XYZ file of C-alpha atoms in Angstrom:
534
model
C 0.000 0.000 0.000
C 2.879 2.321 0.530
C 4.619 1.623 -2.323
C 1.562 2.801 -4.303
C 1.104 5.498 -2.532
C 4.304 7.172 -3.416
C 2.862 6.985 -6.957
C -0.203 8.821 -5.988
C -1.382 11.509 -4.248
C -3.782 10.923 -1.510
C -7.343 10.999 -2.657
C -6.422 9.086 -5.852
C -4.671 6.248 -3.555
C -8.642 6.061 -1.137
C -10.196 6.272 -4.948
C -8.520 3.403 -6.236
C -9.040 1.368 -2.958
C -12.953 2.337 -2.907
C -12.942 0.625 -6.382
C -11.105 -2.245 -4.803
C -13.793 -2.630 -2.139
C -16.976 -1.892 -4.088
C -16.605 -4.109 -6.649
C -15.346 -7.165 -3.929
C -18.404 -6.229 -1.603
C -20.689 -7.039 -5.088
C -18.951 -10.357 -5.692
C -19.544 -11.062 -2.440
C -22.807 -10.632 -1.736
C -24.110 -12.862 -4.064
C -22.252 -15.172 -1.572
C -23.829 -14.198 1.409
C -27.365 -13.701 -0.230
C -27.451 -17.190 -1.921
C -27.827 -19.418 1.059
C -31.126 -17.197 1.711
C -32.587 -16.494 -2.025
C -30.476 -18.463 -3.885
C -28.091 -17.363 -6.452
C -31.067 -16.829 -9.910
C -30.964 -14.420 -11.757
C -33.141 -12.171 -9.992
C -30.848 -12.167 -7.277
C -27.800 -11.196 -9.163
C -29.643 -8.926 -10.787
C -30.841 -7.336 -7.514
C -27.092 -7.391 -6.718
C -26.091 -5.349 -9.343
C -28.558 -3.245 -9.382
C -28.298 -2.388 -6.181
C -24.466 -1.346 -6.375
C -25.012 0.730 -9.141
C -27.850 2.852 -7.829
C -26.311 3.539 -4.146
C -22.669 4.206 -6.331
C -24.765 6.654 -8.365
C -26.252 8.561 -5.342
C -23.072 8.746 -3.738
C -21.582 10.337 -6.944
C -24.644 12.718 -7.145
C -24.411 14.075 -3.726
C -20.835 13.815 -3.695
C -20.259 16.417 -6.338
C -22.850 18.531 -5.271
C -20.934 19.004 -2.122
C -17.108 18.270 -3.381
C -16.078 22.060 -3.457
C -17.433 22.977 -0.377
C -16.867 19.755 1.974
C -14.099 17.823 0.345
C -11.683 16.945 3.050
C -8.688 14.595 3.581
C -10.298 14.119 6.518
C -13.930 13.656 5.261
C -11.895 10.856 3.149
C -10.831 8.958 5.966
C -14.219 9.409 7.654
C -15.945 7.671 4.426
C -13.457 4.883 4.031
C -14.224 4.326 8.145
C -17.782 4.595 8.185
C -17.697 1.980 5.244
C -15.443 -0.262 7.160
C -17.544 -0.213 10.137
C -20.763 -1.265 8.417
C -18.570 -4.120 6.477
C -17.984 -5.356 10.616
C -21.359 -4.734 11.512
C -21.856 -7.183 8.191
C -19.423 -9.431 9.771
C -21.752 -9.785 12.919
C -25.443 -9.398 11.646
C -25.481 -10.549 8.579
C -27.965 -13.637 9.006
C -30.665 -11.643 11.191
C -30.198 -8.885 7.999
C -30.992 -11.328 5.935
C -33.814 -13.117 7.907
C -35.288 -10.173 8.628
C -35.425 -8.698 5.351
C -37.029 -12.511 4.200
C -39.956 -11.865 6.308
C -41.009 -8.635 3.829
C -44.590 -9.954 2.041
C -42.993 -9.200 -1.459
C -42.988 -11.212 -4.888
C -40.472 -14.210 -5.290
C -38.568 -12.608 -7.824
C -38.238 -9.463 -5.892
C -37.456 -11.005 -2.652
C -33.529 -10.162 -2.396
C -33.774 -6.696 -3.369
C -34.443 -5.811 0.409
C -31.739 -7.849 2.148
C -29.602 -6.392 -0.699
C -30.088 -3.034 0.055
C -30.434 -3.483 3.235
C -26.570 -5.186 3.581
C -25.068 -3.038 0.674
C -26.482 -0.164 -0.109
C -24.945 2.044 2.886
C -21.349 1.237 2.431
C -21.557 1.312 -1.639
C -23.348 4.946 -1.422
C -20.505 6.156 1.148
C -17.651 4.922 -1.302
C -19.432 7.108 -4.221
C -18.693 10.088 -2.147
C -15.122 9.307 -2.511
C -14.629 10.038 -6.411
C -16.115 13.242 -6.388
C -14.128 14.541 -3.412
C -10.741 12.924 -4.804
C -11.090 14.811 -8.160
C -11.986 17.982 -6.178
C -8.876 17.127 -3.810
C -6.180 16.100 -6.735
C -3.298 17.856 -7.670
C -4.319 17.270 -11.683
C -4.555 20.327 -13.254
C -7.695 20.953 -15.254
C -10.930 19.205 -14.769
C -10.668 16.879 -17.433
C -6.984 15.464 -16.042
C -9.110 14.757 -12.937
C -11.600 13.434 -13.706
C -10.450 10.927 -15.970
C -7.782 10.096 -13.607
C -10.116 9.546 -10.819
C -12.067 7.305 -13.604
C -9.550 5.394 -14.343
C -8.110 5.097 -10.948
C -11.500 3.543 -10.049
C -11.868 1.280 -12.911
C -8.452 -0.295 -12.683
C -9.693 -0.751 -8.791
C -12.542 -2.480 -9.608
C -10.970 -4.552 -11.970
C -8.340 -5.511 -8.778
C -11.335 -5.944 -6.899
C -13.117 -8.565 -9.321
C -10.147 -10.665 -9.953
C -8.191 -10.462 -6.494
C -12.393 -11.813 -4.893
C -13.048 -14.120 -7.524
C -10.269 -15.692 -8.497
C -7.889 -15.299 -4.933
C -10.186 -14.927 -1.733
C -13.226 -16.937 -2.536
C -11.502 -19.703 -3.321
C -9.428 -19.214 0.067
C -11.357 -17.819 2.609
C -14.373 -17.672 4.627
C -17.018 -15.362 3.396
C -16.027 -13.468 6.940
C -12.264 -13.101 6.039
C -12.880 -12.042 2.821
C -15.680 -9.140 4.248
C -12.173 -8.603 6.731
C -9.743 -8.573 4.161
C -12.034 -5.849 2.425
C -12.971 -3.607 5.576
C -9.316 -3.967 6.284
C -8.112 -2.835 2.393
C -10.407 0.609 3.980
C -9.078 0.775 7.502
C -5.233 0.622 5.627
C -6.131 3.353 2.948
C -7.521 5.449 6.004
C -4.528 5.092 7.711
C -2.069 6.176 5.215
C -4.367 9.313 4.537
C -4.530 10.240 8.443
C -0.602 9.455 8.877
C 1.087 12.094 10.685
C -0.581 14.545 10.080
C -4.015 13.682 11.545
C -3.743 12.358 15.009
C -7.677 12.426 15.762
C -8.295 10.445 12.594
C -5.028 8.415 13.327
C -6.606 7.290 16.850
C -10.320 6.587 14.462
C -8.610 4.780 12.269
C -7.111 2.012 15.114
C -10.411 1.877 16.726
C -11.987 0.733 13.678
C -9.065 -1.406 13.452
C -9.945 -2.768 16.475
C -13.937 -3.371 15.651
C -13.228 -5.235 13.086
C -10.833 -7.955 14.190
C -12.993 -8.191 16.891
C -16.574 -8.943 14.985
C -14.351 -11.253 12.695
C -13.145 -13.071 15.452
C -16.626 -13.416 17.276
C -17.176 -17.003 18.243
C -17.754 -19.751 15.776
C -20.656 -21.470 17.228
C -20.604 -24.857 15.097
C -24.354 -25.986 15.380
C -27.302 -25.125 14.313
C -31.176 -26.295 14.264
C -29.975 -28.524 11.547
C -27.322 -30.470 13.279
C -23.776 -30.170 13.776
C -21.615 -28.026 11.566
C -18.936 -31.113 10.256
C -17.206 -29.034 7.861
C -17.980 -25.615 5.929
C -16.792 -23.500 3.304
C -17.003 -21.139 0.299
C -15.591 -22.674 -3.009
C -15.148 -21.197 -6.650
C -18.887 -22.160 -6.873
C -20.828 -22.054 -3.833
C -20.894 -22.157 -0.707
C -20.919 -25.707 0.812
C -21.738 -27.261 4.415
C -21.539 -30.585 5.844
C -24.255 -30.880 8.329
C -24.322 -33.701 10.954
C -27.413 -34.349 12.027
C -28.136 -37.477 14.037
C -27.010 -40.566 12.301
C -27.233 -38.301 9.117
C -24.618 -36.591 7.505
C -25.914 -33.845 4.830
C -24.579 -32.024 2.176
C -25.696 -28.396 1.840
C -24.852 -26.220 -1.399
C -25.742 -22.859 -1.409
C -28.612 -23.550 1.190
C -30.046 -26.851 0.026
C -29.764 -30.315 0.780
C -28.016 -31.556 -2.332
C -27.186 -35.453 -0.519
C -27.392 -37.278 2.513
C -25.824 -40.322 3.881
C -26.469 -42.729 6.820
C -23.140 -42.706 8.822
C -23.805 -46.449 9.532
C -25.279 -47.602 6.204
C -23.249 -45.077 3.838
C -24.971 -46.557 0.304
C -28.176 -46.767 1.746
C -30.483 -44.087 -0.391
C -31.622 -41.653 2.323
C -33.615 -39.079 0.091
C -36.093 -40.917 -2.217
C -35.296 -39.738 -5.369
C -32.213 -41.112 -5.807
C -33.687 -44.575 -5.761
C -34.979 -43.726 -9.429
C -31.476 -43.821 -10.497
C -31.838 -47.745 -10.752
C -34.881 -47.214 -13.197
C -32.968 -48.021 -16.218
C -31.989 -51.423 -14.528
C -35.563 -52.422 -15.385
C -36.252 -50.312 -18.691
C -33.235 -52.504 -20.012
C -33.774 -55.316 -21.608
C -31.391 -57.314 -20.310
C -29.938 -55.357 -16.765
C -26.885 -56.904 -17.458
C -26.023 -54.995 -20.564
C -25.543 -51.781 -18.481
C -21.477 -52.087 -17.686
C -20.123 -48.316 -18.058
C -22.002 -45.730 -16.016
C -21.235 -41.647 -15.984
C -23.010 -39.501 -13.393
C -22.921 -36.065 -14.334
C -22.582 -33.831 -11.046
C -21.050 -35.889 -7.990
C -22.781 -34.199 -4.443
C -22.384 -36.415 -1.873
C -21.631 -39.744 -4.535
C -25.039 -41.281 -3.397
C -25.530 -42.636 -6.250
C -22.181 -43.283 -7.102
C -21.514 -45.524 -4.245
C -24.280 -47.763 -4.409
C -24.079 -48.645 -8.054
C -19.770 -49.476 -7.424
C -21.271 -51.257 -4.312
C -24.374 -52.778 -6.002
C -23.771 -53.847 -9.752
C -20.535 -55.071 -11.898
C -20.397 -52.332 -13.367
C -17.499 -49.108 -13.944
C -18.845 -45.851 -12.250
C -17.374 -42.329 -13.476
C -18.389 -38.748 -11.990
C -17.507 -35.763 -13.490
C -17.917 -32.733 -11.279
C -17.092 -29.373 -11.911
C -16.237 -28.169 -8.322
C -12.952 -29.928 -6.879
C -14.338 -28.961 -3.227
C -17.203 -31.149 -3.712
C -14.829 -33.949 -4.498
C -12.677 -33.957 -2.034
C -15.575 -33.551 0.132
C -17.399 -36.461 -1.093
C -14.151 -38.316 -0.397
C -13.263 -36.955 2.882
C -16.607 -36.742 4.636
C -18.851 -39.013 2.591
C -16.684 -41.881 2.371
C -16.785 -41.953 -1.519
C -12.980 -43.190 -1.236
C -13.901 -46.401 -0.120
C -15.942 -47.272 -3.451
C -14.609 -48.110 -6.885
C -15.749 -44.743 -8.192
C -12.976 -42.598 -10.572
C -14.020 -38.994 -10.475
C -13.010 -36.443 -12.987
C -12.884 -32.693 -12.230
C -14.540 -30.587 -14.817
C -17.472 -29.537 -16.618
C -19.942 -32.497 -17.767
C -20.216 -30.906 -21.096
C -16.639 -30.626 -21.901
C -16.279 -34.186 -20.304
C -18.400 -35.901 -22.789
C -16.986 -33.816 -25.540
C -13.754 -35.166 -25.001
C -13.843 -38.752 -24.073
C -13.336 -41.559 -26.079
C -15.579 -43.677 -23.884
C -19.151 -45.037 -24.676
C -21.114 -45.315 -21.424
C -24.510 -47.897 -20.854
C -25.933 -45.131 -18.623
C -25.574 -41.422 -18.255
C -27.293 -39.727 -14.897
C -27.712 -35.848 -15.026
C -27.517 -34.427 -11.376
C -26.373 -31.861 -11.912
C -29.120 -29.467 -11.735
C -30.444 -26.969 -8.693
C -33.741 -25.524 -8.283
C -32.922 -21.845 -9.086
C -29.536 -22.242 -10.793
C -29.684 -24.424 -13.733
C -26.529 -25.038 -16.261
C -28.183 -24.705 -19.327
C -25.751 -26.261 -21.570
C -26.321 -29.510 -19.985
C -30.211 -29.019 -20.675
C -30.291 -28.533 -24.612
C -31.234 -30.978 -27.574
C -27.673 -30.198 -28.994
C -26.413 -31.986 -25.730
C -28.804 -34.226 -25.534
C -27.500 -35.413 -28.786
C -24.271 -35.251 -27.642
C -24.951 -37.809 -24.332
C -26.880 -39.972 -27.667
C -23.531 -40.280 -29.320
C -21.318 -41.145 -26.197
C -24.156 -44.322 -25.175
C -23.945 -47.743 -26.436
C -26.539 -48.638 -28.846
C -28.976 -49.416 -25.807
C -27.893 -47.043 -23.484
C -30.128 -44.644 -21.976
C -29.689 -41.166 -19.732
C -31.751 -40.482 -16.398
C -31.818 -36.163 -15.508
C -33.112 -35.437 -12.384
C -34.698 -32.185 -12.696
C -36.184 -29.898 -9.998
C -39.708 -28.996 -11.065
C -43.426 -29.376 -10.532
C -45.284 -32.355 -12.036
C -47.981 -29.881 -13.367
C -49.230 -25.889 -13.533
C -47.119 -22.856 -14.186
C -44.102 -24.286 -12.190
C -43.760 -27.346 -14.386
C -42.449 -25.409 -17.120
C -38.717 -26.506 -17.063
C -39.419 -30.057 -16.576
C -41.720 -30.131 -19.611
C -39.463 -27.991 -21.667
C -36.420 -30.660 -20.878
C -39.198 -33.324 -21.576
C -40.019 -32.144 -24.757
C -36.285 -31.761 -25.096
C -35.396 -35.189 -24.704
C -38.176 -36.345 -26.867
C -36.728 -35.271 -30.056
C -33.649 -36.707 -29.577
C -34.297 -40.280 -27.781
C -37.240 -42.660 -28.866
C -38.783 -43.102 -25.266
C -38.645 -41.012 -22.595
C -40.107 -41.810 -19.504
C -41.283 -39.293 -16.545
C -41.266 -40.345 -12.753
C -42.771 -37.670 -10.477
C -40.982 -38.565 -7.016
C -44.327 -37.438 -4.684
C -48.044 -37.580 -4.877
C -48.175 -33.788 -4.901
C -48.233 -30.911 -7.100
C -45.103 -29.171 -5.489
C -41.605 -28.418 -6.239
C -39.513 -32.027 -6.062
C -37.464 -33.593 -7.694
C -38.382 -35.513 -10.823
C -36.686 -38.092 -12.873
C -36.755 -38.315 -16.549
C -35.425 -41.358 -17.828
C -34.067 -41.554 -22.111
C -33.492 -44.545 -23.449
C -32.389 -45.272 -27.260
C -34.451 -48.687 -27.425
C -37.250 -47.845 -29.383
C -39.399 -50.531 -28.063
C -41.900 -48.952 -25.201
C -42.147 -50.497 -21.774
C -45.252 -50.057 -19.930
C -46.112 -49.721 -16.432
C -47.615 -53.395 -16.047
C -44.157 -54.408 -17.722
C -42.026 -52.296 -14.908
C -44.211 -54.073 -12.654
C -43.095 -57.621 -13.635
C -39.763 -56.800 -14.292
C -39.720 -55.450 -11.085
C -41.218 -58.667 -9.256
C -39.005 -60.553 -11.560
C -35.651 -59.398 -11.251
C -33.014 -58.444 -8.489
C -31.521 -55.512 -9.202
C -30.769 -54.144 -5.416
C -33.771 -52.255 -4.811
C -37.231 -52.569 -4.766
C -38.594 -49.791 -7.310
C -42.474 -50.807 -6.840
C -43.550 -47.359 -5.263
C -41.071 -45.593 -7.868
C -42.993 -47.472 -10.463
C -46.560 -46.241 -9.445
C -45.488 -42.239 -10.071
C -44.961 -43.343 -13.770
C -46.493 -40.115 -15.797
C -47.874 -40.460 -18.682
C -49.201 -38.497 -21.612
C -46.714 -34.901 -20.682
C -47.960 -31.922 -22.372
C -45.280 -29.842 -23.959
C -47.169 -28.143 -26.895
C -46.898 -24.483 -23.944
C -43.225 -25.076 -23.643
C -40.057 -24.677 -26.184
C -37.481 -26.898 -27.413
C -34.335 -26.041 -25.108
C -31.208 -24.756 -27.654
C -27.741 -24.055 -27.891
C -29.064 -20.439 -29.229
C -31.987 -20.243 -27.144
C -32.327 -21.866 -23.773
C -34.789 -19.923 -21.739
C -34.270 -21.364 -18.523
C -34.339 -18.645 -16.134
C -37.620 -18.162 -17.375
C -38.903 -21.602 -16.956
C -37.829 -21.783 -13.474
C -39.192 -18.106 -12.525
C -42.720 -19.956 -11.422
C -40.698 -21.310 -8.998
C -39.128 -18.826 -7.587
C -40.210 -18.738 -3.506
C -42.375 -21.968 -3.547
C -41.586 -24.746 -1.461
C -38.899 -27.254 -2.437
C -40.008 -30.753 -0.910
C -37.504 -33.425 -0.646
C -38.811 -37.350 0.325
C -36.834 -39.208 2.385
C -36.904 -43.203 2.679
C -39.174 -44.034 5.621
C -41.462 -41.581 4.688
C -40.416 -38.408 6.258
C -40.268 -35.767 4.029
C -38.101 -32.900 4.527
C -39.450 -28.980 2.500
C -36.999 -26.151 1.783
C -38.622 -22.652 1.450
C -35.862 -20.480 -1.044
C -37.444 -17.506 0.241
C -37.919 -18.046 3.925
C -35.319 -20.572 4.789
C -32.580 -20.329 7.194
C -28.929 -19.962 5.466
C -27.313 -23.792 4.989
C -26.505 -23.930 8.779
C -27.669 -20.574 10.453
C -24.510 -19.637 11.863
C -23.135 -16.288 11.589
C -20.594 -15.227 8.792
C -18.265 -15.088 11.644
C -18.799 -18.541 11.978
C -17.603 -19.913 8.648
C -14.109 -21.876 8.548
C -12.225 -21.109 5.844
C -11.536 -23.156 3.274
C-alpha cells in the first residue's frame, strides 16, 4: 500500500481502494445472499442493481458538495464509516438477511431488500469518494481529474473482481474475505490520516480494532440442523456438511443436495435417488448396463451404491474440486470403486473416447440451472457417447404440473426429439416443487407400467422400485413449452414460477423434509463469523 502510494497523491490512492472494495463487496454478496434467495438471476440482478444505484447517489451528492466539503479528513471518515458497516456485516449478517425474508414481497423481488439493506450504505458512502478525490487532486484541469479519478477507479474495480473471484473466494471464509475488504479501507484510512491527523489516526485504530474483533466473534458450530462437520465457500458455492443425528448432509448454497447414513453409507436416504436404478428395469437385459457416468457428484449417493451394487465401472464428473474432495473426505466416496473427474460435464463428454450404458444428469439446482447440460444439442451429444442401448436419467427440480412445471416439460419435450422413449417419474403424490426423474433410453421398443411391474417382481436388481414405479407419468404436455437450444435456452424463465415456492424433498421411511428459497434459514444458520475457511 505504501509503495503505491508514493505513486499517488492521496485521494487518488482512497479512490482506487474504494474501487477495490466496491466491486469485492458485489462479488460477495451474491455469496452471502445465496444461502437465503439463492443465487437466480433475480438475485444477481438485484445485486447489481443495487451497487449501481447507491454508487450513483453517492456520486450525485458527492459532487454537489465536493467544493465545499471535500476533506482529507472527510476521506478517511468515508473509508471508516464503510469499514464499520462491512464489521457490523461481519456480525449481523444472518438476522439482515432473515429479517429482510420476512417482507410480504414477490419471489422474484425477494432479495432486493436484504440487498439493500446489507449493501447499499457502504456502496453509497464509497461514491462520495470520487467526487471529493477529483476535487482534492493535484491534476490540473478538470478533465486530467476526472479521468484520472475514472480510471483510478476502474483499474480498482478490476483488482477488486479478480483479487475476490479468483484469490479470496476460493481461500477464505465469506467473513475473512468481508475482513480482508474492511481492512483494504481501515489501511487506505490510515495512510491518509498518517502524521498529520492524530484524531483520525486514533479513528482509524479503533476501527481497526472493531473489526478484528466482529471477525473473530465465536464460531458457534451448530445449528437447528445439526452439527456443523465441515464448511466452506468454493469457486462455486458455498458448501456445508451438516451432521445431524445418524445423518450426515450435504448443503450447497442452502439446500440439501445429498445425505448419507453414517452407519449404512450406500443406503439411499432421500427418495429420489432410488430412481437412479430405473434403467436397470427399462433394459432389456440389466446386465447390458457395464459403463455408467453420473454427471454432477454431491455427496456420490448414487455413485456408491451402483460401485457397491452392480458389476459395473462408475465415473463422476464434477465441476467443483471442493465437492470432491468432500465427497471423499466426509462421505466416504474413497472407499468405493468410483474414478471422479474434475470438470465440466459438457466438456467431459466432448472429449472422451468412452461409450457409457448409462448417463445420470444431477447436476441441476432448483434456481440455478446449467443450461448447456439441458439442450437438444447436448442431448445429442450424451446420444452419441451411449452404447446402442444405453439410456440417460436427468433429475430435474420442477413441478409435475401448472405454471411451475415449465422446465421439466421444456427438458421433456427436449429429450423427446432426440431419444425414442422417454419416460417421466414424479418422485411425490403432490403438485409441489420435487425432484423428478426423466429417464431416455435409445431402445425404441416402449415399456409399460404393467411391464415395470413384472420386471420389477421378476428381477433383483438391489432395490425394490415398486412405489417408484406407481409415479410413472404419462401423456406430458409440452405443446406451452419450447425446445431447449444451444441459441436459445430460456431457462431462467422456466424456473421463474418457482421462484419462492416450497422445495419438498422425500426421504426413505417416509419423512419428508421442504426447503422454502425464500424463507429458509442460510445452509446452517450460523453467523458469517462462523464460517471456517476453506
Amino acid at each position: 500500500m505504501s509503495v503505491l502510494a508514493d505513486r499517488l497523491d492521496r485521494a487518488e490512492l482512497a479512490v482506487f481502494a474504494s474501487g477495490v472494495v466496491s466491486m469485492g463487496l458485489e462479488i460477495l454478496a451474491g455469496r452471502i445472499v445465496a444461502p437465503q434467495f439463492g443465487s437466480s438471476i433475480y438475485t444477481w440482478g438485484s445485486v447489481i442493481a443495487v451497487f449501481l444505484a447507491a454508487l450513483s447517489v453517492g456520486y450525485h451528492y458527492g459532487g454537489k458538495r465536493a467544493a465545499e466539503e471535500a476533506t482529507n479528513g472527510r476521506l478517511v471518515r468515508l473509508l471508516l464509516g464503510s469499514a464499520v458497516y462491512v464489521a457490523v456485516l461481519i456480525v449481523f449478517a444472518d438476522q439482515l438477511l432473515a429479517s429482510a425474508a420476512a417482507l410480504p414481497l414477490p419471489a422474484r423481488l425477494a432479495s432486493l431488500p436484504a440487498v439493500v439493506l446489507l449493501f447499499g450504505p457502504p456502496t453509497y458512502l464509497l461514491g462520495f469518494i470520487s467526487p471529493y478525490a477529483a476535487e482534492l487532486t493535484d491534476r490540473e484541469g478538470i478533465g486530467e481529474a476526472s479521468g484520472r479519478v475514472y480510471a483510478l477507479g476502474t483499474v480498482g474495480s478490476i483488482v477488486g473482481a479478480f483479487g475476490t473471484t479468483f484469490v479470496l473466494i476460493p481461500s477464505l471464509s465469506v467473513s475473512r474475505i468481508a475482513f480482508a475488504l474492511g481492512a483494504t479501507l481501515v489501511v487506505t484510512a490510515g495512510v491518509l490520516a498518517w502524521p498529520s491527523d492524530r484524531r483520525a489516526t486514533l479513528s482509524t485504530l479503533v476501527v481497526a480494532l472493531l473489526l478484528v474483533a466482529a471477525t473473530a466473534t465465536g464460531a458457534f458450530g451448530y445449528t437447528a440442523r445439526g452439527d456443523v462437520v465441515y464448511e466452506t465457500n468454493t469457486a462455486y458455492q458455498d458448501l456445508a456438511v451438516v451432521d445431524d443425528g445418524d445423518t450426515r448432509t450435504l448443503y450447497l448454497d442452502g439446500q440439501r443436495h445429498s445425505a448419507m447414513d453414517k452407519s449404512d453409507p450406500t443406503r439411499h436416504v432421500f427418495e429420489y435417488t432410488q430412481y437412479f436404478h430405473m434403467p436397470y428395469l427399462l433394459a432389456d437385459d440389466p446386465d447390458d448396463i457395464d459403463r455408467v457416468l453420473f454427471v454432477g457428484g454431491g455427496g456420490f449417493t448414487g455413485p456408491k451404491r451402483f460401485a457397491a451394487e452392480y458389476d459395473a465401472s462408475v465415473d463422476v464428473v464434477e465441476i467443483d474440486p471442493e465437492v470432491v474432495r468432500v465427497a471423499e473426505a466426509y462421505f466416504r466416496a474413497d472407499e468405493y470403486d468410483v474414478t471422479a473427474h474434475v470438470g465440466d460435464g459438457r466438456q467431459f463428454l466432448r472429449e472422451t473416447d468412452e461409450t457409457y450404458d448409462l448417463i445420470v444428469l444431477d447436476a441441476y439446482k432448483k434456481d440455478k440451472v446449467p443450461f448447456q447440460l439441458t439442450t437438444r444439442e447436448f442431448m445429442s451429444l450424451a446420444s452419441d457417447r451411449l452404447s446402442p442401448n444405453g439410456g440417460v436419467v436427468a433429475n430435474v427440480i420442477s413441478a409435475p404440473t401448472g405454471p411451475a412445471s415449465q422446465f421439466y416439460r421444456a427438458e421433456y419435450e427436449t429429450m423427446n426429439e432426440v431419444f425414442p422413449q422417454v419416460y417421466s417419474f414424479p418422485t411425490t403424490d403432490t403438485n409441489v416443487v420435487q425432484n423428478v426423474e426423466l429417464v431416455a433410453t435409445k431402445r425404441g421398443t416402449h415399456v409399460t407400467q404393467a411391464e415395470l411391474r413384472e420386471r420389477n417382481a421378476a428381477r433383483d436388481i438391489g432395490i425394490d422400485l415398486g412405489d417408484a414405479i406407481e409415479q410413472y407419468a404419462v401423456d406430458v404436455p409440452t405443446d406451452d413449452v419450447p425446445t431447449l437450444r444451444d441459441d436459445r435456452a430460456p431457462v431462467d424463465t422456466l424456473l421463474d414460477p418457482m421462484v419462492g415456492q416450497r422445495y419438498v424433498i422425500e426421504e426413505t421411511g417416509n419423512v419428508t423434509n421442504a426447503t422454502d428459497s425464500t424463507d429458509a434459514p442460510t445452509a446452517t444458520g450460523v453467523t458469517l463469523a462462523a464460517r471456517v475457511a476453506g
